[in-house]
């Protein structure tokens, strides 16, 4: 059963803590993306990666970091530098400019 | 910079009425994609338009891509409660980076 998985579904962060959101795909897609969605708003691009060991900043990369050591995995770390991290985080993958397939998302809340 | 705007931001319709959302890009797009996000869910791909002036239909949904490839529309005929959700357009820019529109949230009143 192919697709994208994200974990955890809900994540709680304490002040000053770094947290990592997982994203895994078995679609054999080269490109992967991380988006942030705030209530009632659209999707804003955080980071994207076109190929293993390469990634580029999106519009709102400050306070976030990523790695792409394997084709299947694109984890996102929300660092303590991100002062307003509460949001819905969506991971997606695609083949070039074709359809984006989204994972179920992770809701991050600050304690 | 690149912007993709959608109007309206919110739309409430009576069940059975029609609905249209419009998408406008500040730059020409090689293709445009439409996604639907149900409340509490994640965006799901609906369709991709590639050619200038292209029109595609999916049952009660009609999608159009403008002649200049900078705007697009989604029209739903005779809305049903299952149409509830937020509709996004999205277009690729350089380097496989996608820009998503601001979205139109549709509420259907039974």
PDB file of C-alpha atoms in Angstrom:
ATOM      1  CA  UNK A   1       0.000   0.000   0.000  1.00  0.00           C
ATOM      2  CA  UNK A   2       1.829   3.088  -1.251  1.00  0.00           C
ATOM      3  CA  UNK A   3       1.665   6.539   0.273  1.00  0.00           C
ATOM      4  CA  UNK A   4       3.077   9.062   2.678  1.00  0.00           C
ATOM      5  CA  UNK A   5       3.066   8.647   6.411  1.00  0.00           C
ATOM      6  CA  UNK A   6       3.619  11.306   9.025  1.00  0.00           C
ATOM      7  CA  UNK A   7       4.143  10.844  12.709  1.00  0.00           C
ATOM      8  CA  UNK A   8       3.131  11.654  15.279  1.00  0.00           C
ATOM      9  CA  UNK A   9      -0.420  12.830  14.606  1.00  0.00           C
ATOM     10  CA  UNK A  10      -0.222  15.227  17.564  1.00  0.00           C
ATOM     11  CA  UNK A  11       2.942  16.648  19.116  1.00  0.00           C
ATOM     12  CA  UNK A  12       3.423  18.850  22.130  1.00  0.00           C
ATOM     13  CA  UNK A  13       6.441  21.079  22.516  1.00  0.00           C
ATOM     14  CA  UNK A  14       7.728  22.714  25.632  1.00  0.00           C
ATOM     15  CA  UNK A  15       9.432  26.088  25.654  1.00  0.00           C
ATOM     16  CA  UNK A  16      13.016  25.893  24.384  1.00  0.00           C
ATOM     17  CA  UNK A  17      12.625  22.364  23.089  1.00  0.00           C
ATOM     18  CA  UNK A  18      13.469  21.075  19.622  1.00  0.00           C
ATOM     19  CA  UNK A  19      11.031  18.556  18.164  1.00  0.00           C
ATOM     20  CA  UNK A  20      11.264  16.447  15.021  1.00  0.00           C
ATOM     21  CA  UNK A  21       8.359  15.546  12.748  1.00  0.00           C
ATOM     22  CA  UNK A  22       8.682  12.399  10.686  1.00  0.00           C
ATOM     23  CA  UNK A  23       7.742  12.040   7.007  1.00  0.00           C
ATOM     24  CA  UNK A  24       8.201   8.794   5.054  1.00  0.00           C
ATOM     25  CA  UNK A  25       7.102   7.915   1.507  1.00  0.00           C
ATOM     26  CA  UNK A  26       7.259   4.697  -0.497  1.00  0.00           C
ATOM     27  CA  UNK A  27       6.120   6.242  -3.774  1.00  0.00           C
ATOM     28  CA  UNK A  28       9.677   6.452  -5.107  1.00  0.00           C
ATOM     29  CA  UNK A  29       9.283  10.216  -5.531  1.00  0.00           C
ATOM     30  CA  UNK A  30      12.382  12.367  -5.793  1.00  0.00           C
ATOM     31  CA  UNK A  31      10.795  15.608  -4.556  1.00  0.00           C
ATOM     32  CA  UNK A  32       9.523  16.126  -1.025  1.00  0.00           C
ATOM     33  CA  UNK A  33       8.070  19.174   0.683  1.00  0.00           C
ATOM     34  CA  UNK A  34       7.124  20.549   4.082  1.00  0.00           C
ATOM     35  CA  UNK A  35       4.258  23.004   4.446  1.00  0.00           C
ATOM     36  CA  UNK A  36       2.840  24.858   7.396  1.00  0.00           C
ATOM     37  CA  UNK A  37      -0.892  25.582   7.628  1.00  0.00           C
ATOM     38  CA  UNK A  38      -2.365  27.966  10.184  1.00  0.00           C
ATOM     39  CA  UNK A  39      -6.101  27.916  11.005  1.00  0.00           C
ATOM     40  CA  UNK A  40      -8.199  29.195   8.131  1.00  0.00           C
ATOM     41  CA  UNK A  41      -5.159  29.850   5.987  1.00  0.00           C
ATOM     42  CA  UNK A  42      -3.385  28.361   3.022  1.00  0.00           C
ATOM     43  CA  UNK A  43      -0.213  26.325   2.791  1.00  0.00           C
ATOM     44  CA  UNK A  44       3.140  28.017   3.196  1.00  0.00           C
ATOM     45  CA  UNK A  45       6.307  26.258   2.059  1.00  0.00           C
ATOM     46  CA  UNK A  46       8.967  25.670   4.713  1.00  0.00           C
ATOM     47  CA  UNK A  47      11.545  23.521   2.903  1.00  0.00           C
ATOM     48  CA  UNK A  48      11.683  21.335  -0.168  1.00  0.00           C
ATOM     49  CA  UNK A  49      14.053  18.747  -1.516  1.00  0.00           C
ATOM     50  CA  UNK A  50      14.408  17.656  -5.122  1.00  0.00           C
ATOM     51  CA  UNK A  51      16.920  14.896  -4.509  1.00  0.00           C
ATOM     52  CA  UNK A  52      18.738  13.082  -1.742  1.00  0.00           C
ATOM     53  CA  UNK A  53      21.285  15.192   0.178  1.00  0.00           C
ATOM     54  CA  UNK A  54      19.899  18.418  -1.275  1.00  0.00           C
ATOM     55  CA  UNK A  55      17.204  20.785  -0.025  1.00  0.00           C
ATOM     56  CA  UNK A  56      16.181  24.423  -0.409  1.00  0.00           C
ATOM     57  CA  UNK A  57      14.511  26.943   1.849  1.00  0.00           C
ATOM     58  CA  UNK A  58      10.935  27.927   1.188  1.00  0.00           C
ATOM     59  CA  UNK A  59       9.194  31.132   2.210  1.00  0.00           C
ATOM     60  CA  UNK A  60       9.211  30.515   5.980  1.00  0.00           C
ATOM     61  CA  UNK A  61      12.327  28.433   6.720  1.00  0.00           C
ATOM     62  CA  UNK A  62      13.482  30.430   9.751  1.00  0.00           C
ATOM     63  CA  UNK A  63      13.349  28.334  12.927  1.00  0.00           C
ATOM     64  CA  UNK A  64      13.166  25.039  11.013  1.00  0.00           C
ATOM     65  CA  UNK A  65      15.724  22.541   9.742  1.00  0.00           C
ATOM     66  CA  UNK A  66      15.531  19.444   7.545  1.00  0.00           C
ATOM     67  CA  UNK A  67      17.667  16.582   6.294  1.00  0.00           C
ATOM     68  CA  UNK A  68      17.354  14.275   3.295  1.00  0.00           C
ATOM     69  CA  UNK A  69      19.699  11.362   3.840  1.00  0.00           C
ATOM     70  CA  UNK A  70      17.373   8.835   2.211  1.00  0.00           C
ATOM     71  CA  UNK A  71      14.973   9.157  -0.699  1.00  0.00           C
ATOM     72  CA  UNK A  72      12.113   7.875   1.423  1.00  0.00           C
ATOM     73  CA  UNK A  73      12.567  10.196   4.408  1.00  0.00           C
ATOM     74  CA  UNK A  74      12.413  13.966   4.927  1.00  0.00           C
ATOM     75  CA  UNK A  75      12.230  14.804   8.648  1.00  0.00           C
ATOM     76  CA  UNK A  76      11.515  18.342   9.826  1.00  0.00           C
ATOM     77  CA  UNK A  77      12.936  19.745  13.058  1.00  0.00           C
ATOM     78  CA  UNK A  78      11.149  22.637  14.695  1.00  0.00           C
ATOM     79  CA  UNK A  79      13.826  24.399  16.700  1.00  0.00           C
ATOM     80  CA  UNK A  80      13.508  26.605  19.750  1.00  0.00           C
ATOM     81  CA  UNK A  81      14.179  29.557  17.437  1.00  0.00           C
ATOM     82  CA  UNK A  82      10.680  29.134  15.969  1.00  0.00           C
ATOM     83  CA  UNK A  83       8.710  31.351  18.327  1.00  0.00           C
ATOM     84  CA  UNK A  84       5.243  30.545  17.048  1.00  0.00           C
ATOM     85  CA  UNK A  85       5.311  26.866  16.103  1.00  0.00           C
ATOM     86  CA  UNK A  86       1.663  25.981  16.765  1.00  0.00           C
ATOM     87  CA  UNK A  87       0.296  24.875  13.399  1.00  0.00           C
ATOM     88  CA  UNK A  88      -0.671  21.956  11.197  1.00  0.00           C
ATOM     89  CA  UNK A  89       2.398  20.577   9.394  1.00  0.00           C
ATOM     90  CA  UNK A  90       1.947  18.792   6.073  1.00  0.00           C
ATOM     91  CA  UNK A  91       4.517  16.755   4.207  1.00  0.00           C
ATOM     92  CA  UNK A  92       4.130  16.046   0.493  1.00  0.00           C
ATOM     93  CA  UNK A  93       6.005  14.340  -2.313  1.00  0.00           C
ATOM     94  CA  UNK A  94       5.862  14.539  -6.089  1.00  0.00           C
ATOM     95  CA  UNK A  95       7.518  13.591  -9.345  1.00  0.00           C
ATOM     96  CA  UNK A  96       8.787  16.889 -10.641  1.00  0.00           C
ATOM     97  CA  UNK A  97       5.959  19.316 -11.352  1.00  0.00           C
ATOM     98  CA  UNK A  98       3.307  16.640 -11.199  1.00  0.00           C
ATOM     99  CA  UNK A  99       0.704  15.857  -8.545  1.00  0.00           C
ATOM    100  CA  UNK A 100       1.613  16.418  -4.915  1.00  0.00           C
ATOM    101  CA  UNK A 101       0.678  13.600  -2.567  1.00  0.00           C
ATOM    102  CA  UNK A 102       0.154  14.706   1.021  1.00  0.00           C
ATOM    103  CA  UNK A 103       0.568  12.877   4.274  1.00  0.00           C
ATOM    104  CA  UNK A 104      -2.114  13.059   6.982  1.00  0.00           C
ATOM    105  CA  UNK A 105      -0.286  15.861   8.801  1.00  0.00           C
ATOM    106  CA  UNK A 106       1.037  16.536  12.300  1.00  0.00           C
ATOM    107  CA  UNK A 107      -0.581  19.046  14.653  1.00  0.00           C
ATOM    108  CA  UNK A 108       2.027  20.752  16.800  1.00  0.00           C
ATOM    109  CA  UNK A 109       0.963  22.448  20.009  1.00  0.00           C
ATOM    110  CA  UNK A 110       3.050  24.435  22.452  1.00  0.00           C
ATOM    111  CA  UNK A 111       2.660  23.728  26.159  1.00  0.00           C
TER     112      UNK A 111
ATOM    113  CA  UNK B   1       7.660  37.587  -5.502  1.00  0.00           C
ATOM    114  CA  UNK B   2       5.382  34.851  -6.729  1.00  0.00           C
ATOM    115  CA  UNK B   3       1.820  35.089  -5.481  1.00  0.00           C
ATOM    116  CA  UNK B   4      -1.224  32.955  -6.052  1.00  0.00           C
ATOM    117  CA  UNK B   5      -4.441  34.533  -4.856  1.00  0.00           C
ATOM    118  CA  UNK B   6      -7.881  32.985  -4.629  1.00  0.00           C
ATOM    119  CA  UNK B   7     -11.265  34.579  -4.256  1.00  0.00           C
ATOM    120  CA  UNK B   8     -13.485  34.403  -2.418  1.00  0.00           C
ATOM    121  CA  UNK B   9     -11.841  33.373   0.833  1.00  0.00           C
ATOM    122  CA  UNK B  10     -15.127  31.993   2.186  1.00  0.00           C
ATOM    123  CA  UNK B  11     -18.374  30.995   0.476  1.00  0.00           C
ATOM    124  CA  UNK B  12     -21.625  29.808   2.029  1.00  0.00           C
ATOM    125  CA  UNK B  13     -24.213  28.325  -0.336  1.00  0.00           C
ATOM    126  CA  UNK B  14     -27.525  26.553  -0.017  1.00  0.00           C
ATOM    127  CA  UNK B  15     -27.394  22.956  -1.087  1.00  0.00           C
ATOM    128  CA  UNK B  16     -28.212  22.822  -4.793  1.00  0.00           C
ATOM    129  CA  UNK B  17     -26.718  26.233  -5.594  1.00  0.00           C
ATOM    130  CA  UNK B  18     -23.656  26.626  -7.779  1.00  0.00           C
ATOM    131  CA  UNK B  19     -20.205  27.642  -6.528  1.00  0.00           C
ATOM    132  CA  UNK B  20     -17.158  29.146  -8.215  1.00  0.00           C
ATOM    133  CA  UNK B  21     -13.666  29.902  -6.937  1.00  0.00           C
ATOM    134  CA  UNK B  22     -11.107  31.902  -8.892  1.00  0.00           C
ATOM    135  CA  UNK B  23      -7.339  31.608  -8.825  1.00  0.00           C
ATOM    136  CA  UNK B  24      -4.917  34.265 -10.067  1.00  0.00           C
ATOM    137  CA  UNK B  25      -1.156  34.025 -10.359  1.00  0.00           C
ATOM    138  CA  UNK B  26       1.250  36.934 -10.658  1.00  0.00           C
ATOM    139  CA  UNK B  27       3.301  34.925 -13.158  1.00  0.00           C
ATOM    140  CA  UNK B  28       2.625  32.463 -15.958  1.00  0.00           C
ATOM    141  CA  UNK B  29       2.324  28.867 -14.805  1.00  0.00           C
ATOM    142  CA  UNK B  30       3.397  25.760 -16.697  1.00  0.00           C
ATOM    143  CA  UNK B  31       0.417  23.966 -15.203  1.00  0.00           C
ATOM    144  CA  UNK B  32      -2.138  24.475 -12.484  1.00  0.00           C
ATOM    145  CA  UNK B  33      -3.413  21.913 -10.024  1.00  0.00           C
ATOM    146  CA  UNK B  34      -6.499  21.894  -7.810  1.00  0.00           C
ATOM    147  CA  UNK B  35      -6.740  20.268  -4.414  1.00  0.00           C
ATOM    148  CA  UNK B  36      -9.553  19.741  -1.920  1.00  0.00           C
ATOM    149  CA  UNK B  37      -9.034  19.670   1.831  1.00  0.00           C
ATOM    150  CA  UNK B  38     -11.883  18.371   3.967  1.00  0.00           C
ATOM    151  CA  UNK B  39     -12.182  19.815   7.496  1.00  0.00           C
ATOM    152  CA  UNK B  40      -9.498  18.238   9.664  1.00  0.00           C
ATOM    153  CA  UNK B  41      -7.950  16.454   6.695  1.00  0.00           C
ATOM    154  CA  UNK B  42      -5.101  16.924   4.263  1.00  0.00           C
ATOM    155  CA  UNK B  43      -5.177  18.276   0.697  1.00  0.00           C
ATOM    156  CA  UNK B  44      -6.141  15.731  -1.932  1.00  0.00           C
ATOM    157  CA  UNK B  45      -5.365  16.181  -5.608  1.00  0.00           C
ATOM    158  CA  UNK B  46      -8.349  16.803  -7.879  1.00  0.00           C
ATOM    159  CA  UNK B  47      -6.976  17.671 -11.310  1.00  0.00           C
ATOM    160  CA  UNK B  48      -4.150  19.197 -13.316  1.00  0.00           C
ATOM    161  CA  UNK B  49      -4.552  21.587 -16.257  1.00  0.00           C
ATOM    162  CA  UNK B  50      -1.663  22.137 -18.635  1.00  0.00           C
ATOM    163  CA  UNK B  51      -2.823  23.748 -21.872  1.00  0.00           C
ATOM    164  CA  UNK B  52      -3.814  27.354 -22.385  1.00  0.00           C
ATOM    165  CA  UNK B  53      -7.611  27.651 -22.360  1.00  0.00           C
ATOM    166  CA  UNK B  54      -8.050  24.052 -21.233  1.00  0.00           C
ATOM    167  CA  UNK B  55     -11.376  22.966 -19.728  1.00  0.00           C
ATOM    168  CA  UNK B  56     -11.851  19.714 -17.854  1.00  0.00           C
ATOM    169  CA  UNK B  57     -14.885  18.246 -16.152  1.00  0.00           C
ATOM    170  CA  UNK B  58     -15.294  15.797 -13.313  1.00  0.00           C
ATOM    171  CA  UNK B  59     -19.003  15.080 -12.833  1.00  0.00           C
ATOM    172  CA  UNK B  60     -20.361  18.339 -11.319  1.00  0.00           C
ATOM    173  CA  UNK B  61     -16.925  20.044 -11.228  1.00  0.00           C
ATOM    174  CA  UNK B  62     -15.637  22.125 -14.143  1.00  0.00           C
ATOM    175  CA  UNK B  63     -12.055  23.390 -14.209  1.00  0.00           C
ATOM    176  CA  UNK B  64     -10.696  26.067 -16.553  1.00  0.00           C
ATOM    177  CA  UNK B  65      -7.177  27.314 -17.269  1.00  0.00           C
ATOM    178  CA  UNK B  66      -6.922  30.831 -18.654  1.00  0.00           C
ATOM    179  CA  UNK B  67      -5.554  31.686 -22.071  1.00  0.00           C
ATOM    180  CA  UNK B  68      -2.567  33.469 -20.531  1.00  0.00           C
ATOM    181  CA  UNK B  69      -1.993  30.571 -18.111  1.00  0.00           C
ATOM    182  CA  UNK B  70      -2.126  32.973 -15.162  1.00  0.00           C
ATOM    183  CA  UNK B  71      -5.624  32.285 -13.902  1.00  0.00           C
ATOM    184  CA  UNK B  72      -7.951  29.384 -13.345  1.00  0.00           C
ATOM    185  CA  UNK B  73     -11.391  28.646 -11.995  1.00  0.00           C
ATOM    186  CA  UNK B  74     -13.283  25.784 -10.401  1.00  0.00           C
ATOM    187  CA  UNK B  75     -17.066  25.677 -10.781  1.00  0.00           C
ATOM    188  CA  UNK B  76     -19.308  23.251  -8.920  1.00  0.00           C
ATOM    189  CA  UNK B  77     -22.836  22.772 -10.216  1.00  0.00           C
ATOM    190  CA  UNK B  78     -25.640  21.979  -7.769  1.00  0.00           C
ATOM    191  CA  UNK B  79     -23.535  21.727  -4.634  1.00  0.00           C
ATOM    192  CA  UNK B  80     -23.987  18.873  -2.201  1.00  0.00           C
ATOM    193  CA  UNK B  81     -22.983  18.585   1.453  1.00  0.00           C
ATOM    194  CA  UNK B  82     -20.141  16.308   0.391  1.00  0.00           C
ATOM    195  CA  UNK B  83     -18.571  19.283  -1.415  1.00  0.00           C
ATOM    196  CA  UNK B  84     -17.769  20.974   1.900  1.00  0.00           C
ATOM    197  CA  UNK B  85     -14.085  21.797   2.329  1.00  0.00           C
ATOM    198  CA  UNK B  86     -11.353  24.171   1.263  1.00  0.00           C
ATOM    199  CA  UNK B  87     -10.337  24.260  -2.378  1.00  0.00           C
ATOM    200  CA  UNK B  88      -6.769  25.229  -3.262  1.00  0.00           C
ATOM    201  CA  UNK B  89      -5.124  25.925  -6.567  1.00  0.00           C
ATOM    202  CA  UNK B  90      -1.377  25.384  -6.886  1.00  0.00           C
ATOM    203  CA  UNK B  91       1.225  26.042  -9.521  1.00  0.00           C
ATOM    204  CA  UNK B  92       4.863  25.054  -9.897  1.00  0.00           C
ATOM    205  CA  UNK B  93       7.556  27.672 -10.166  1.00  0.00           C
ATOM    206  CA  UNK B  94      11.253  27.187 -10.778  1.00  0.00           C
ATOM    207  CA  UNK B  95      12.976  24.231  -9.187  1.00  0.00           C
ATOM    208  CA  UNK B  96       9.820  22.212  -8.526  1.00  0.00           C
ATOM    209  CA  UNK B  97       8.744  24.670  -5.856  1.00  0.00           C
ATOM    210  CA  UNK B  98       4.957  24.907  -5.641  1.00  0.00           C
ATOM    211  CA  UNK B  99       2.931  27.926  -4.663  1.00  0.00           C
ATOM    212  CA  UNK B 100      -0.491  27.238  -3.216  1.00  0.00           C
ATOM    213  CA  UNK B 101      -3.328  29.682  -3.438  1.00  0.00           C
ATOM    214  CA  UNK B 102      -4.868  31.137  -0.306  1.00  0.00           C
ATOM    215  CA  UNK B 103      -7.807  28.743  -0.601  1.00  0.00           C
ATOM    216  CA  UNK B 104     -11.586  29.090  -0.702  1.00  0.00           C
ATOM    217  CA  UNK B 105     -13.534  27.558   2.158  1.00  0.00           C
ATOM    218  CA  UNK B 106     -16.913  26.233   1.004  1.00  0.00           C
ATOM    219  CA  UNK B 107     -19.801  25.676   3.408  1.00  0.00           C
ATOM    220  CA  UNK B 108     -22.930  24.002   2.083  1.00  0.00           C
ATOM    221  CA  UNK B 109     -26.119  24.602   4.037  1.00  0.00           C
ATOM    222  CA  UNK B 110     -28.541  21.664   3.831  1.00  0.00           C
TER     223      UNK B 110
END
